[in-house]
Short mmCIF file of C-alpha atoms in Angstrom, two decimals:
data_model
loop_
_atom_site.label_atom_id
_atom_site.label_comp_id
_atom_site.label_asym_id
_atom_site.label_seq_id
_atom_site.Cartn_x
_atom_site.Cartn_y
_atom_site.Cartn_z
CA MET Q 1 -11.11 9.90 7.54
CA GLY Q 2 -9.63 10.03 4.04
CA PHE Q 3 -10.92 8.97 0.66
CA LEU Q 4 -10.96 5.32 -0.35
CA SER Q 5 -7.81 3.99 -2.02
CA VAL Q 6 -8.24 3.19 -5.72
CA LEU Q 7 -8.26 -0.54 -4.95
CA SER Q 8 -10.90 -0.09 -2.24
CA PHE Q 9 -12.99 2.07 -4.56
CA ALA Q 10 -12.85 -0.57 -7.32
CA GLN Q 11 -13.94 -3.22 -4.83
CA GLN Q 12 -16.73 -1.02 -3.45
CA VAL Q 13 -18.17 -0.45 -6.93
CA VAL Q 14 -18.19 -4.20 -7.52
CA LYS Q 15 -19.52 -5.07 -4.06
CA GLU Q 16 -22.62 -2.95 -4.67
CA ARG Q 17 -23.53 -5.00 -7.79
CA VAL Q 18 -22.60 -8.60 -6.90
CA GLN Q 19 -24.71 -11.07 -4.95
CA LEU Q 20 -24.25 -14.61 -3.67
CA GLY Q 21 -24.42 -17.08 -6.53
CA ASP Q 22 -23.33 -14.64 -9.26
CA ARG Q 23 -20.75 -15.15 -12.01
CA VAL Q 24 -17.75 -12.78 -11.85
CA VAL Q 25 -14.35 -12.42 -13.55
CA ASP Q 26 -10.93 -11.30 -12.38
CA ALA Q 27 -9.40 -10.50 -15.76
CA THR Q 28 -5.87 -9.92 -14.40
CA MET Q 29 -5.42 -12.00 -11.25
CA GLY Q 30 -1.87 -10.96 -10.31
CA THR Q 31 -1.41 -12.03 -6.68
CA GLY Q 32 -5.08 -12.94 -6.24
CA VAL Q 33 -6.34 -10.03 -4.13
CA ASP Q 34 -9.37 -9.39 -6.35
CA THR Q 35 -9.87 -13.12 -6.98
CA LEU Q 36 -10.24 -13.76 -3.25
CA PHE Q 37 -12.47 -10.70 -2.87
CA LEU Q 38 -14.76 -11.95 -5.66
CA ALA Q 39 -14.80 -15.52 -4.30
CA ARG Q 40 -16.00 -14.25 -0.94
CA LEU Q 41 -18.68 -12.07 -2.59
CA VAL Q 42 -20.27 -14.79 -4.70
CA GLY Q 43 -19.93 -17.58 -2.14
CA GLU Q 44 -19.71 -21.29 -2.92
CA ARG Q 45 -22.82 -21.18 -5.13
CA GLY Q 46 -21.25 -18.52 -7.35
CA HIS Q 47 -18.51 -18.82 -9.94
CA VAL Q 48 -15.23 -16.91 -10.33
CA ALA Q 49 -13.06 -17.09 -13.44
CA ALA Q 50 -9.59 -15.55 -13.06
CA PHE Q 51 -7.03 -14.98 -15.82
CA ASP Q 52 -3.31 -14.29 -15.99
CA ILE Q 53 -0.52 -15.10 -18.46
CA GLN Q 54 2.06 -15.87 -15.77
CA ALA Q 55 2.25 -19.20 -13.94
CA GLN Q 56 3.63 -17.34 -10.93
CA ALA Q 57 0.35 -15.39 -10.68
CA LEU Q 58 -1.67 -18.60 -10.59
CA GLU Q 59 0.54 -20.03 -7.84
CA LEU Q 60 0.35 -16.84 -5.74
CA THR Q 61 -3.43 -16.77 -6.20
CA ARG Q 62 -3.80 -20.44 -5.22
CA LYS Q 63 -1.90 -19.73 -2.01
CA ARG Q 64 -4.02 -16.66 -1.25
CA LEU Q 65 -7.24 -18.59 -1.85
CA HIS Q 66 -6.07 -21.48 0.32
CA SER Q 67 -5.18 -19.20 3.24
CA GLY Q 68 -8.24 -16.96 2.77
CA LEU Q 69 -10.93 -19.55 2.11
CA GLY Q 70 -9.59 -22.89 3.28
CA LEU Q 71 -8.46 -26.04 1.54
CA ASP Q 72 -11.52 -26.91 -0.58
CA ALA Q 73 -13.57 -23.74 -0.27
CA ALA Q 74 -12.25 -22.31 -3.52
CA ALA Q 75 -13.75 -25.04 -5.72
CA HIS Q 76 -15.97 -22.35 -7.28
CA VAL Q 77 -12.88 -20.47 -8.52
CA ASP Q 78 -11.41 -21.34 -11.93
CA LEU Q 79 -7.82 -20.10 -12.39
CA ARG Q 80 -6.78 -19.91 -16.04
CA LEU Q 81 -3.33 -19.45 -17.51
CA ALA Q 82 -4.56 -17.28 -20.37
CA SER Q 83 -4.62 -13.68 -21.56
CA HIS Q 84 -7.38 -11.35 -20.49
CA ALA Q 85 -7.93 -10.73 -24.21
CA ASP Q 86 -9.18 -14.33 -24.52
CA LEU Q 87 -11.69 -14.28 -21.66
CA VAL Q 88 -14.86 -14.46 -23.77
CA GLY Q 89 -13.67 -17.46 -25.77
CA ALA Q 90 -12.41 -19.21 -22.64
CA LEU Q 91 -15.71 -19.03 -20.78
CA PRO Q 92 -18.87 -21.07 -21.40
CA PRO Q 93 -21.56 -19.36 -23.53
CA GLU Q 94 -23.89 -18.98 -20.53
CA TRP Q 95 -21.53 -16.34 -19.09
CA ARG Q 96 -22.24 -13.99 -22.01
CA GLY Q 97 -24.66 -11.29 -20.87
CA GLN Q 98 -25.01 -12.96 -17.45
CA THR Q 99 -21.86 -11.85 -15.61
CA ALA Q 100 -22.25 -9.49 -12.64
CA ALA Q 101 -18.76 -7.95 -12.63
CA VAL Q 102 -15.37 -7.99 -14.31
CA MET Q 103 -12.33 -6.55 -12.53
CA PHE Q 104 -9.05 -5.44 -14.12
CA ASN Q 105 -5.90 -4.39 -12.27
CA LEU Q 106 -3.51 -3.50 -15.07
CA GLY Q 107 0.29 -3.23 -15.24
CA PHE Q 108 2.71 -5.90 -14.10
CA LEU Q 109 2.79 -8.60 -11.43
CA PRO Q 110 3.35 -6.69 -8.14
CA THR Q 111 6.10 -8.83 -6.61
CA ALA Q 112 9.79 -8.05 -6.12
CA GLU Q 113 10.96 -10.97 -8.28
CA ALA Q 114 8.47 -10.46 -11.13
CA ASP Q 115 9.68 -9.56 -14.61
CA LYS Q 116 8.47 -5.96 -14.99
CA ALA Q 117 8.77 -6.26 -18.77
CA VAL Q 118 5.76 -8.61 -18.71
CA MET Q 119 2.80 -6.28 -18.40
CA THR Q 120 -0.61 -5.61 -19.84
CA GLU Q 121 -0.59 -3.86 -23.21
CA PRO Q 122 -3.13 -1.45 -24.73
CA SER Q 123 -4.06 -3.71 -27.66
CA THR Q 124 -4.86 -6.79 -25.56
CA THR Q 125 -6.45 -4.72 -22.81
CA LEU Q 126 -8.83 -2.99 -25.22
CA ALA Q 127 -9.81 -6.38 -26.69
CA ALA Q 128 -10.36 -7.66 -23.14
CA LEU Q 129 -12.53 -4.66 -22.24
CA GLU Q 130 -14.74 -5.23 -25.29
CA GLY Q 131 -15.06 -8.87 -24.29
CA ALA Q 132 -15.81 -7.97 -20.69
CA LEU Q 133 -18.57 -5.63 -21.80
CA ALA Q 134 -20.12 -8.48 -23.80
CA LEU Q 135 -20.02 -10.73 -20.72
CA LEU Q 136 -21.74 -8.24 -18.42
CA ARG Q 137 -25.46 -8.36 -17.75
CA PRO Q 138 -27.42 -5.09 -17.75
CA GLY Q 139 -26.54 -3.35 -14.48
CA GLY Q 140 -23.28 -5.29 -14.28
CA VAL Q 141 -20.07 -3.42 -13.60
CA LEU Q 142 -16.57 -3.30 -14.97
CA SER Q 143 -13.72 -1.85 -12.87
CA VAL Q 144 -10.28 -1.01 -14.23
CA VAL Q 145 -7.35 0.08 -12.03
CA LEU Q 146 -4.81 1.97 -14.17
CA TYR Q 147 -1.17 2.83 -13.46
CA PRO Q 148 0.02 5.83 -15.52
CA GLY Q 149 3.19 6.25 -13.41
CA HIS Q 150 5.28 3.48 -15.03
CA ASP Q 151 6.69 3.20 -18.52
CA GLY Q 152 3.91 1.95 -20.78
CA GLY Q 153 1.27 2.40 -18.12
CA ASP Q 154 0.60 5.95 -19.27
CA ARG Q 155 -0.15 4.81 -22.85
CA GLU Q 156 -2.40 2.04 -21.61
CA ALA Q 157 -4.25 4.40 -19.25
CA ASP Q 158 -4.79 6.90 -22.07
CA ALA Q 159 -6.09 4.16 -24.39
CA VAL Q 160 -8.50 2.79 -21.77
CA GLN Q 161 -9.75 6.26 -20.88
CA ALA Q 162 -10.36 7.10 -24.55
CA TRP Q 163 -12.19 3.77 -25.01
CA ALA Q 164 -14.41 4.40 -21.97
CA ALA Q 165 -15.12 8.01 -22.99
CA GLY Q 166 -16.16 6.80 -26.45
CA LEU Q 167 -18.75 4.31 -25.21
CA PRO Q 168 -22.27 5.35 -26.20
CA GLN Q 169 -24.22 6.20 -23.04
CA ILE Q 170 -26.93 3.78 -24.08
CA VAL Q 171 -24.34 0.96 -23.78
CA GLY Q 172 -22.72 2.00 -20.54
CA GLN Q 173 -22.02 4.78 -18.07
CA ALA Q 174 -18.34 5.45 -17.32
CA LEU Q 175 -16.74 7.32 -14.43
CA ILE Q 176 -13.24 8.09 -13.16
CA TYR Q 177 -12.01 8.03 -9.55
CA ARG Q 178 -8.73 9.93 -9.48
CA MET Q 179 -6.54 12.19 -7.36
CA LEU Q 180 -6.42 15.33 -9.48
CA GLN Q 181 -3.26 16.74 -7.90
CA ARG Q 182 -1.30 13.51 -8.57
CA PRO Q 183 -1.44 12.88 -12.34
CA HIS Q 184 0.86 9.82 -12.17
CA ALA Q 185 -0.98 8.09 -9.31
CA PRO Q 186 -3.12 5.01 -10.01
CA TYR Q 187 -6.78 5.62 -10.72
CA VAL Q 188 -9.99 3.73 -11.48
CA ILE Q 189 -12.38 3.74 -14.39
CA ALA Q 190 -15.70 2.04 -13.66
CA ILE Q 191 -18.39 1.24 -16.20
CA GLU Q 192 -21.98 0.20 -15.56
CA LYS Q 193 -23.50 -1.69 -18.46
CA ARG Q 194 -26.91 -0.47 -19.53
CA LEU Q 195 -27.97 -2.64 -22.49
CA SER Q 196 -27.40 -6.32 -23.23
#
């Protein structure tokens, strides 16, 4: 038995902190893998907000939710055509300090026909991470899957890692899950919020 993949590790970290009825965020929905995962975790009494700047991502996510949950079962999932940097302003005030988890899967839309020039950028991602931290409740978790192996992904990964390393421990605990012998492979940074 091998180690968990980075995506499985990110989901495991979140799964340990989220309960039925919670509020959660998929900050970068892409094809909807994490959105569906979160929707199943929180159940119909919970709430999922998912963000992406590409209409194609919303359509792919709608299809995934429909096939994974059924026709009307995803009523508790709010898909938003908006940047992850705007997540705090886009959500109702009651989400602030009351959100169980925020997931990020950075880079570009992972489909063959996607425009690879449209990808997450360090400046908007760092703003989104600050916002996500404000949304989290104490004990809530933030997971970030990083892709240093593509052009631009290395700069974003370095910026996110520096941001996480600079967090005061009283605010949050940060860890890295990474294959040390493969420096360009994807990896995860996870943060547990400590204070509100």
